[in-house]
mmCIF file of C-alpha atoms in Angstrom:
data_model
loop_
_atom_site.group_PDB
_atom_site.id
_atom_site.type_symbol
_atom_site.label_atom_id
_atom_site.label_comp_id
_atom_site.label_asym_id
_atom_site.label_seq_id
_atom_site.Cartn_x
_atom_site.Cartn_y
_atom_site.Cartn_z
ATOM 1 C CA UNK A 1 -5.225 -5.749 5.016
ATOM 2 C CA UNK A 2 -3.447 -9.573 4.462
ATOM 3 C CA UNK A 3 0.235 -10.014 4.709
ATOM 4 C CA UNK A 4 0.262 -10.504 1.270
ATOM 5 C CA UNK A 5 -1.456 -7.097 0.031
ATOM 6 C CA UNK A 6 0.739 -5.050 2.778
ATOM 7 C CA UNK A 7 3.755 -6.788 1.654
ATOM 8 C CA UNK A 8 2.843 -5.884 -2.324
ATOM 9 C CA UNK A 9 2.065 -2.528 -0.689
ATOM 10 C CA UNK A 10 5.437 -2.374 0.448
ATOM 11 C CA UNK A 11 6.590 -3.239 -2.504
ATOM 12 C CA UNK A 12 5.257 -0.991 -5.217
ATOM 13 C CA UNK A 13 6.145 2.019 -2.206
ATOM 14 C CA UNK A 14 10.014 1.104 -2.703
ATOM 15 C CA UNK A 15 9.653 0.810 -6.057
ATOM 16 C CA UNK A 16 8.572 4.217 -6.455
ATOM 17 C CA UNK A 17 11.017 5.489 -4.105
ATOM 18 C CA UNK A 18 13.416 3.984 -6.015
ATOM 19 C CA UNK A 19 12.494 4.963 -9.311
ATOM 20 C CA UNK A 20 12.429 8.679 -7.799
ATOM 21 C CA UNK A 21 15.711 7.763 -6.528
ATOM 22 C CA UNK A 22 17.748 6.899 -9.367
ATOM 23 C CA UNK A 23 16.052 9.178 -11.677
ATOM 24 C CA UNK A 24 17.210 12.433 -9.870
ATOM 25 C CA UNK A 25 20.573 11.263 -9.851
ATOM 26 C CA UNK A 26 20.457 10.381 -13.681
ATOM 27 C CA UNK A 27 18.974 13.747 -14.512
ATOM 28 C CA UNK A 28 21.620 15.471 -12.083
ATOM 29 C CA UNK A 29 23.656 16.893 -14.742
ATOM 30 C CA UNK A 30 20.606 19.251 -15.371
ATOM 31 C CA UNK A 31 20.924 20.739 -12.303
ATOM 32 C CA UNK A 32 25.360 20.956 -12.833
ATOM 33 C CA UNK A 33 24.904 22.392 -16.364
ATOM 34 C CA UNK A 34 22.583 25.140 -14.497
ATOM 35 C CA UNK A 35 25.580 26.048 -12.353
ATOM 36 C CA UNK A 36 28.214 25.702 -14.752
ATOM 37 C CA UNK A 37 29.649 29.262 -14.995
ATOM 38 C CA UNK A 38 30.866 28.335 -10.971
ATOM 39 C CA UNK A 39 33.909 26.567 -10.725
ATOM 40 C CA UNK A 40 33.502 22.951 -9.906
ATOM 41 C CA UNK A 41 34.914 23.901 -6.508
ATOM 42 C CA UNK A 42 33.243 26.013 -5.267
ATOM 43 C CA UNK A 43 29.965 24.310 -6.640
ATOM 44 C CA UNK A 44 31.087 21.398 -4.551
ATOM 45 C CA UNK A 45 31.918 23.606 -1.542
ATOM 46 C CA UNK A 46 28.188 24.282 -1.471
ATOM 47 C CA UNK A 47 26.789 21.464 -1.908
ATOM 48 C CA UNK A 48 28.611 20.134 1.033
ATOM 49 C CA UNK A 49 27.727 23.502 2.650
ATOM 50 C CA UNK A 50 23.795 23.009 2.340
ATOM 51 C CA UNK A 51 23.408 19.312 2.529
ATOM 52 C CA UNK A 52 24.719 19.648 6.011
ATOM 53 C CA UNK A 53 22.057 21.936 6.694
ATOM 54 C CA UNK A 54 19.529 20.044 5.301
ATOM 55 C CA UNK A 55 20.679 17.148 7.065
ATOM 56 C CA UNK A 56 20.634 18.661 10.296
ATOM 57 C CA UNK A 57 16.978 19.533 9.931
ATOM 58 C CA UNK A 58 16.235 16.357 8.712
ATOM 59 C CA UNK A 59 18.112 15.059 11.936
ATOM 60 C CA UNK A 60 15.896 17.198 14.417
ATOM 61 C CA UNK A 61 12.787 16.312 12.356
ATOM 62 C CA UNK A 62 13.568 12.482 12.833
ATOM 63 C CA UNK A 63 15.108 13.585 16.451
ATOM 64 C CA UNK A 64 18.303 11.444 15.969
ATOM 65 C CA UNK A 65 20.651 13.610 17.714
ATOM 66 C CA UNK A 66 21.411 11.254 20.303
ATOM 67 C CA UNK A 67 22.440 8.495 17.207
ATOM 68 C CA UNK A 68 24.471 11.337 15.460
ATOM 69 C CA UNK A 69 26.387 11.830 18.535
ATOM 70 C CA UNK A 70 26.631 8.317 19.719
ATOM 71 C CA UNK A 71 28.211 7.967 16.002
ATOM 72 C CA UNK A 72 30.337 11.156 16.164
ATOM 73 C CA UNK A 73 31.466 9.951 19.641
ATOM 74 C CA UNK A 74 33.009 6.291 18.358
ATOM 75 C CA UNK A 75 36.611 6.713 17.252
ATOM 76 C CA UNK A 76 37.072 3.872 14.740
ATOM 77 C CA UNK A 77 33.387 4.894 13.029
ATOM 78 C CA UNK A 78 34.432 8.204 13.035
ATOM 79 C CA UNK A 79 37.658 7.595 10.993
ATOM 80 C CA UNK A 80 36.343 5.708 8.709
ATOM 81 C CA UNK A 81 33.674 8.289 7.950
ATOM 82 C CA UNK A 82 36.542 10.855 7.418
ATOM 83 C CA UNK A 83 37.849 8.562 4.301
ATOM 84 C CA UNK A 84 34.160 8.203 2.881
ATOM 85 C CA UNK A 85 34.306 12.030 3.032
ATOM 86 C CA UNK A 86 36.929 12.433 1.226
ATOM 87 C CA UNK A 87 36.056 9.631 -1.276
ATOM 88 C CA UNK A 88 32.498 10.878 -1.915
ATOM 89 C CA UNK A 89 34.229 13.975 -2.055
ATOM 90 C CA UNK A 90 35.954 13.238 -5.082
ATOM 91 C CA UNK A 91 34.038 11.565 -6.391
ATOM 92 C CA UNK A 92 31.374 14.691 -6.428
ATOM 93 C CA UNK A 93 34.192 16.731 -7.671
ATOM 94 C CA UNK A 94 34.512 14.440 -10.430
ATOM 95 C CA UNK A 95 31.110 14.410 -11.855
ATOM 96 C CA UNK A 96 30.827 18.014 -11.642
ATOM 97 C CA UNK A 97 33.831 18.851 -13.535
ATOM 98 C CA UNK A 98 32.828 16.280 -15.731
ATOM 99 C CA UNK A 99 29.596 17.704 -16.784
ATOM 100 C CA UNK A 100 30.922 21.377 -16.865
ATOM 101 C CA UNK A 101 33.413 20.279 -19.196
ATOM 102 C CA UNK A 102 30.879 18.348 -21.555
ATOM 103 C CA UNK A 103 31.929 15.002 -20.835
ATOM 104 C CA UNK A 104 28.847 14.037 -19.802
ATOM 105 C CA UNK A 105 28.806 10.266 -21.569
ATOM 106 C CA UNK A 106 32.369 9.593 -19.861
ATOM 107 C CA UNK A 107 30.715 9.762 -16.302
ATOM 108 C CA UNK A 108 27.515 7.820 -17.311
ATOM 109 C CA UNK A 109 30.292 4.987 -18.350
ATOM 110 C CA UNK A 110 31.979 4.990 -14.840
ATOM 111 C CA UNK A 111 28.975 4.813 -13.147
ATOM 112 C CA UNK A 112 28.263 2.025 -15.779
ATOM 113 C CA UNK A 113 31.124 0.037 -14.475
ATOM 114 C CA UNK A 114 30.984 0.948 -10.624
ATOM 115 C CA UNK A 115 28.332 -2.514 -10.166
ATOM 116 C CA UNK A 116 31.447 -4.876 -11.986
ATOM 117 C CA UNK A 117 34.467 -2.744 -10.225
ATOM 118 C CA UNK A 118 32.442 -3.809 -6.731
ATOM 119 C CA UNK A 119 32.357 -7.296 -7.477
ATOM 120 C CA UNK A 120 36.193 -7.227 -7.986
ATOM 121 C CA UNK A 121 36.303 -5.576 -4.412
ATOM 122 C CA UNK A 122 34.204 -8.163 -2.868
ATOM 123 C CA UNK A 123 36.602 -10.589 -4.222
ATOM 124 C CA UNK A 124 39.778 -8.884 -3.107
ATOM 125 C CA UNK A 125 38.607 -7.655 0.469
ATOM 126 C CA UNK A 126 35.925 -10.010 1.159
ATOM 127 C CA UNK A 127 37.156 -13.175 -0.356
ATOM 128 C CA UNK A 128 34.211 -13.245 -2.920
ATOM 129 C CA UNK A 129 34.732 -16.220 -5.330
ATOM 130 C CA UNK A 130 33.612 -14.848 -8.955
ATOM 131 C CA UNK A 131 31.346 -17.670 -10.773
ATOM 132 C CA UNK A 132 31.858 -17.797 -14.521
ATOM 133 C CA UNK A 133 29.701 -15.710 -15.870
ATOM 134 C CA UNK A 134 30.704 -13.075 -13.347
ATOM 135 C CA UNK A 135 34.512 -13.475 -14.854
ATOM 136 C CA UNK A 136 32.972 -12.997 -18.216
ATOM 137 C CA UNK A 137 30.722 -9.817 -17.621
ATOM 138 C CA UNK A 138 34.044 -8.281 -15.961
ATOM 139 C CA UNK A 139 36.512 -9.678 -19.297
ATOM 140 C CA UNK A 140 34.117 -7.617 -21.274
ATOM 141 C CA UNK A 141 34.333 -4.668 -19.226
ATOM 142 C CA UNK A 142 37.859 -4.790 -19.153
ATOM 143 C CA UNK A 143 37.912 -5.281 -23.301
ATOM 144 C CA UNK A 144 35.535 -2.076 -23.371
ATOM 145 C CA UNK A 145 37.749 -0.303 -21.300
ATOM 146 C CA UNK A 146 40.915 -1.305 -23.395
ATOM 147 C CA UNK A 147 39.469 -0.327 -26.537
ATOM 148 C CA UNK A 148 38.910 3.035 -25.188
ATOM 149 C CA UNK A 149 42.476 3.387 -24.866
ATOM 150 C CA UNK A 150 43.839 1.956 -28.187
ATOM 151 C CA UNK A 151 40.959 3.816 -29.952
ATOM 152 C CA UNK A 152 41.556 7.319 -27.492
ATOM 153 C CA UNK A 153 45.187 6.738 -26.890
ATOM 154 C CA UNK A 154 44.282 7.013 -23.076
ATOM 155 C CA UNK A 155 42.113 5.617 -20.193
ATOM 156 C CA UNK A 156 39.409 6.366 -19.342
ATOM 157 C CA UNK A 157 40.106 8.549 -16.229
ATOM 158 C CA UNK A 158 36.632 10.633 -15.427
ATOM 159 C CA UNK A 159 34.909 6.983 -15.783
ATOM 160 C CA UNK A 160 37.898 5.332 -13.891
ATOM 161 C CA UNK A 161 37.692 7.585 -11.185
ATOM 162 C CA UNK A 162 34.295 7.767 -10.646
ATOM 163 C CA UNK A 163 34.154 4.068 -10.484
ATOM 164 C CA UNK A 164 36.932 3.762 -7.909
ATOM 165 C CA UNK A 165 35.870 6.307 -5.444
ATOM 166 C CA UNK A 166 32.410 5.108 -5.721
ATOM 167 C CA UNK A 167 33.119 1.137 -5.504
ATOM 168 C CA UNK A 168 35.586 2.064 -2.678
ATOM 169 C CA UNK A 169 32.913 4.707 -0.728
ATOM 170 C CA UNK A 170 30.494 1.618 -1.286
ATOM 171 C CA UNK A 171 33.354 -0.774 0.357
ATOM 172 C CA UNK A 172 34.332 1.330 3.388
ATOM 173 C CA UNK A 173 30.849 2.369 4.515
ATOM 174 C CA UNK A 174 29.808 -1.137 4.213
ATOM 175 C CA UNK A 175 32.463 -2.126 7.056
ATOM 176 C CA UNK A 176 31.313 0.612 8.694
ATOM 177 C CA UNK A 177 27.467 -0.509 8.639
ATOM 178 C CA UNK A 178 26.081 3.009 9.488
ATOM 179 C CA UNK A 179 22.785 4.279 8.650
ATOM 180 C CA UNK A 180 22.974 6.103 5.459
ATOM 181 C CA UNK A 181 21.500 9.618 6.463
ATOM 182 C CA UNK A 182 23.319 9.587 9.923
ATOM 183 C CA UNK A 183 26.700 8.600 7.673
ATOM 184 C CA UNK A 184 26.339 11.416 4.712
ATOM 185 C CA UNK A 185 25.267 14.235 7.984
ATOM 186 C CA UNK A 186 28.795 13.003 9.386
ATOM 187 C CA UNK A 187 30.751 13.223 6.269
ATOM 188 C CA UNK A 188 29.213 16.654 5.550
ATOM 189 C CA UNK A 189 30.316 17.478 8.959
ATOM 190 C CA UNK A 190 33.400 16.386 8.446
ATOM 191 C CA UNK A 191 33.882 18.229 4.788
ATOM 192 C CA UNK A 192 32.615 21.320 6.058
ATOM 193 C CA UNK A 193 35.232 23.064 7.613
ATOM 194 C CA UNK A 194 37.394 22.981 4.500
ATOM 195 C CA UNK A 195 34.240 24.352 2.101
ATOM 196 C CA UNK A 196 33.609 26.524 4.385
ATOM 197 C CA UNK A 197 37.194 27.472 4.552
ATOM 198 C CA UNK A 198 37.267 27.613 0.560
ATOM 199 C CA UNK A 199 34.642 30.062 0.179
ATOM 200 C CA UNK A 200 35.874 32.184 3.198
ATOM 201 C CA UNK A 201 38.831 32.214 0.456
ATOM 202 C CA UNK A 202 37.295 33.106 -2.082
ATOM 203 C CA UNK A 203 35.617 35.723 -0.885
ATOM 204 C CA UNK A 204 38.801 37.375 0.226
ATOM 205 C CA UNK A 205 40.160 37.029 -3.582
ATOM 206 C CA UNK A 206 37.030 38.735 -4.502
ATOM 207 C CA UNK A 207 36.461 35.996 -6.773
ATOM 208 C CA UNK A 208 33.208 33.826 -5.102
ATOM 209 C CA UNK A 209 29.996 34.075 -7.215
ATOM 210 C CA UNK A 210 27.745 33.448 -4.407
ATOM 211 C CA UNK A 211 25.921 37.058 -3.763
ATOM 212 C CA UNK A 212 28.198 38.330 -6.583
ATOM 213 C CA UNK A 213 26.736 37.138 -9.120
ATOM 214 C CA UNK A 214 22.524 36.831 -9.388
ATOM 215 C CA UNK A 215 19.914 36.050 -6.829
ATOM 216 C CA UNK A 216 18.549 33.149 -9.208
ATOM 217 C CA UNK A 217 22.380 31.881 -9.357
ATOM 218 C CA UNK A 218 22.655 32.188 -5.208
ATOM 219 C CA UNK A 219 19.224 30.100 -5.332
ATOM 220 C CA UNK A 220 20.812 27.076 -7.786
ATOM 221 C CA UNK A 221 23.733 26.954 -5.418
ATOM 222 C CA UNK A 222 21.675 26.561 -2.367
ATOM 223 C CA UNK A 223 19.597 24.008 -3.626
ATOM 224 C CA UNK A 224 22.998 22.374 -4.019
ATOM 225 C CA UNK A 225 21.836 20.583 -0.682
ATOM 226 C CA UNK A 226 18.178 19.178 -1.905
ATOM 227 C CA UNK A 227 19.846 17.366 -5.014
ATOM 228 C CA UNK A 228 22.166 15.644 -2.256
ATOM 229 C CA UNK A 229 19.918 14.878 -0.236
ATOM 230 C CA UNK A 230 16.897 14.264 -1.667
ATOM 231 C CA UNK A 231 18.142 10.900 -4.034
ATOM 232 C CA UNK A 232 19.568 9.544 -0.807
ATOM 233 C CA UNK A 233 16.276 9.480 1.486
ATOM 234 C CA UNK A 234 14.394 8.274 -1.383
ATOM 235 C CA UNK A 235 17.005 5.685 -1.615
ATOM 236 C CA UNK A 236 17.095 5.051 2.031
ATOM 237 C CA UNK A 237 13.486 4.414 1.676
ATOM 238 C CA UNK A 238 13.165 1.886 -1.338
ATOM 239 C CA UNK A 239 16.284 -0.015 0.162
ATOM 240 C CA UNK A 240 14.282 -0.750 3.012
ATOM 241 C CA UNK A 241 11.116 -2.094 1.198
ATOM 242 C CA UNK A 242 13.228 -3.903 -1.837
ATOM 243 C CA UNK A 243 15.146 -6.906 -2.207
ATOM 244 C CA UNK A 244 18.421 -6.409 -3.170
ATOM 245 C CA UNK A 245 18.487 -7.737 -7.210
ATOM 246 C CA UNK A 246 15.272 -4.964 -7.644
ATOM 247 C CA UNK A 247 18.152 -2.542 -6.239
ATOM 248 C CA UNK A 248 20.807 -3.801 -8.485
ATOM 249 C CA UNK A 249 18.363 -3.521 -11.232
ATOM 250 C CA UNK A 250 17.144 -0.086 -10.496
ATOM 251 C CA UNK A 251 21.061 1.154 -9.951
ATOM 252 C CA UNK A 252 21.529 1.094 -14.299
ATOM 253 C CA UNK A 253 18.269 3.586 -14.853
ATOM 254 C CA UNK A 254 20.371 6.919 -13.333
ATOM 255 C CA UNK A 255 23.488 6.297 -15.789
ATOM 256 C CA UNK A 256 21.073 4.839 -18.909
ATOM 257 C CA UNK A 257 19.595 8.803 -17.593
ATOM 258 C CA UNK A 258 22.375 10.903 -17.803
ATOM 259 C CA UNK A 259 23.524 8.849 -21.168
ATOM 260 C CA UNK A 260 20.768 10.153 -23.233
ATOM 261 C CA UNK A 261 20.670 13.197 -22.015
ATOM 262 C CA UNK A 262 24.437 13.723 -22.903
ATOM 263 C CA UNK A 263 23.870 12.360 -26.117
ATOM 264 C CA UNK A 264 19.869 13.866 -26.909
ATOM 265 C CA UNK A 265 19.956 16.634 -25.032
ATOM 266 C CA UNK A 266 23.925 18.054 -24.727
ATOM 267 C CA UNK A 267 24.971 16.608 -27.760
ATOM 268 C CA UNK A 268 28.208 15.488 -26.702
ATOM 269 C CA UNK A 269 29.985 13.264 -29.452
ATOM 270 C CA UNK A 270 29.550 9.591 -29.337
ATOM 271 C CA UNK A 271 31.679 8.424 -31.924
ATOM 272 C CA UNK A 272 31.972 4.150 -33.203
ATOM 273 C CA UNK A 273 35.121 4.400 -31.125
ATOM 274 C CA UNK A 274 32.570 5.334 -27.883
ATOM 275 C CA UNK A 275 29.699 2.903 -29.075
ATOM 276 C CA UNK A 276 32.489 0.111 -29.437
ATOM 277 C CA UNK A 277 32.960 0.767 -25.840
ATOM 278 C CA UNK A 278 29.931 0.906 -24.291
ATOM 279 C CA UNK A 279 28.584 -1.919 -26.361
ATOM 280 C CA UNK A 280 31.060 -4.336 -24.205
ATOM 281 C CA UNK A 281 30.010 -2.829 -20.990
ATOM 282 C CA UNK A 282 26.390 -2.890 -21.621
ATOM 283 C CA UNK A 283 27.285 -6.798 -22.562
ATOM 284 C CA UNK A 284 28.979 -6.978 -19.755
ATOM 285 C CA UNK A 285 26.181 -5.302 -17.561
ATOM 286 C CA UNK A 286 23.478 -8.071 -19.438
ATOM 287 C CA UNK A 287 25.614 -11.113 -18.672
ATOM 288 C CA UNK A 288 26.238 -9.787 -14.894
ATOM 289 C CA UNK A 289 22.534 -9.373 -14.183
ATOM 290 C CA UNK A 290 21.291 -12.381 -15.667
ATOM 291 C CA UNK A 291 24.171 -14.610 -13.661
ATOM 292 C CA UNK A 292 22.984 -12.760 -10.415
ATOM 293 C CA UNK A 293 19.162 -13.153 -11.541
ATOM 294 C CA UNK A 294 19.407 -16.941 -12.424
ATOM 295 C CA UNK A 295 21.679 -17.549 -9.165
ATOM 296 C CA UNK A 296 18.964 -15.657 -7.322
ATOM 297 C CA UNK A 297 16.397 -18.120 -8.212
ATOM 298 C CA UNK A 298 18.095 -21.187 -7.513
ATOM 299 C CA UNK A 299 18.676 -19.937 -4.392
ATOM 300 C CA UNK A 300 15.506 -19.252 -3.433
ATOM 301 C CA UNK A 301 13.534 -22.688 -2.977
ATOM 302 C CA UNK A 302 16.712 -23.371 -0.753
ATOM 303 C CA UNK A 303 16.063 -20.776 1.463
ATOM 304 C CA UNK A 304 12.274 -21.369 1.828
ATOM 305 C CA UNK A 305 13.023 -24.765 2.137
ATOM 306 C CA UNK A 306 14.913 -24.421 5.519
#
């Protein structure tokens, strides 16, 4: 096989990847709505529960124990994997109470606005300049956000939050340059005590639905671990055969996902005060991707050039 025909190989292999990738996270609230008579906690507690078991096999399977320790065993890594836990944390906690409480279309809109709320990171921690268009796309985010509170009376706080802890998970974990798999096994690790902890509690209040409440129920929750970690090795995959603007690209089909399916399928309310607001972020979104596309490409004859 040519270079050319392995590397287009490659390609299309990421691409799928990808496109598995980002479409189980945008159909995720499925699985949430399917475990919606447990309380987001202890839904969470699980998932952190079982993705660290799947992890761990996944870590003998790809015999990385030596890298998991190696990680475990580096102080300043190991901190800053302790505030990713606790952001991505959140930030799970978040989109599961979100979707048990039908506000499905307000966390498609954060995750809507975690590529712009990154770009104002890079600029604040990694002294990023912003080129014009990139100040536009994030004016009109900012105008979509404001009329969501003149028109609600309020911001935007499931959307808000899931953009920060997300943007900021994204920052950290950057600085930390870890493997992806190796860094969510850690976090898990690192989370597990207290979900463990949690349902040890629960149980003792006689109030945990795990083995309580129906073998198909017990099932859902355990699978709590696939959904986590399934998206991610996908990801890990496509990231690795992609260029990054394909990835950018890619990163709009899991909220454009769970959009429609809020507003097809769930039909949750999405009012002119709602479309109002997403038309300015979708704007936003448009003028951000074609600045980074069209800067891509001038780029590019530089850098075969040298």
């Amino acid at each position: 096989m040519s270079q050319s025909a392995s590397h287009e190989n490659n390609v299309r292999t990421g691409l799928v990847y990808g496109l598995l990738a980002f479409g189980m996270w945008g159909v995720g609230p499925v699985y949430f709505k399917a475990v919606a008579s447990v309380t987001p906690l202890e839904v969470l507690a699980h998932r952190i529960i079982w993705s660290v078991v799947l992890l761990l096999l996944f870590i003998s399977w790809r015999r990385q124990w030596s890298r998991l320790w190696a990680l475990m065993s580096d102080p300043r890594r190991l901190g800053g994997l302790l505030i990713t836990a606790l952001l991505v944390a959140a930030n799970w906690l978040t989109f599961i109470n979100a979707v048990s409480q039908g506000e499905i279309v307000a966390a498609s809109l954060g995750y809507f606005i975690i590529p712009l709320f990154s770009v104002l990171l890079g600029v604040v921690f990694f002294s990023e300049r912003l080129r014009l268009w990139q100040m536009v796309a994030i004016l009109l985010a900012l105008c979509g956000v404001a009329n969501e509170v003149v028109t609600v009376g309020r911001l935007p706080i499931i959307a808000l939050t899931l953009a920060v802890t997300f943007g900021l998970y994204g920052l950290v974990r950057k600085k930390l340059a870890v493997d992806p798999l190796l860094g969510l096994t850690v976090e898990t690790l690192l989370l597990a005590p207290l979900a463990l902890g949690y349902l040890a509690w629960l149980g003792y209040q006689g109030s945990l639905h795990f083995a309580h409440d129906s073998p198909l129920l017990d099932l859902l929750l355990a699978l709590g671990g696939v959904v986590t970690t399934l998206p991610l090795v996908c990801f890990a995959a496509a990231a690795n055969r992609l260029p990054l603007t394909t990835i950018g690209v890619l990163h709009y089909l899991a909220p454009s996902i769970t959009f429609l399916l809020a507003v097809s399928v769930y039909n949750e309310p999405f009012g002119s005060h709602r479309l109002i607001t997403f038309a300015f972020i979708w704007l936003a979104l448009a003028v951000f991707s074609g600045d980074g596309w069209l800067y891509q490409r001038k780029r590019v004859p530089v850098l075969q050039g040298g």
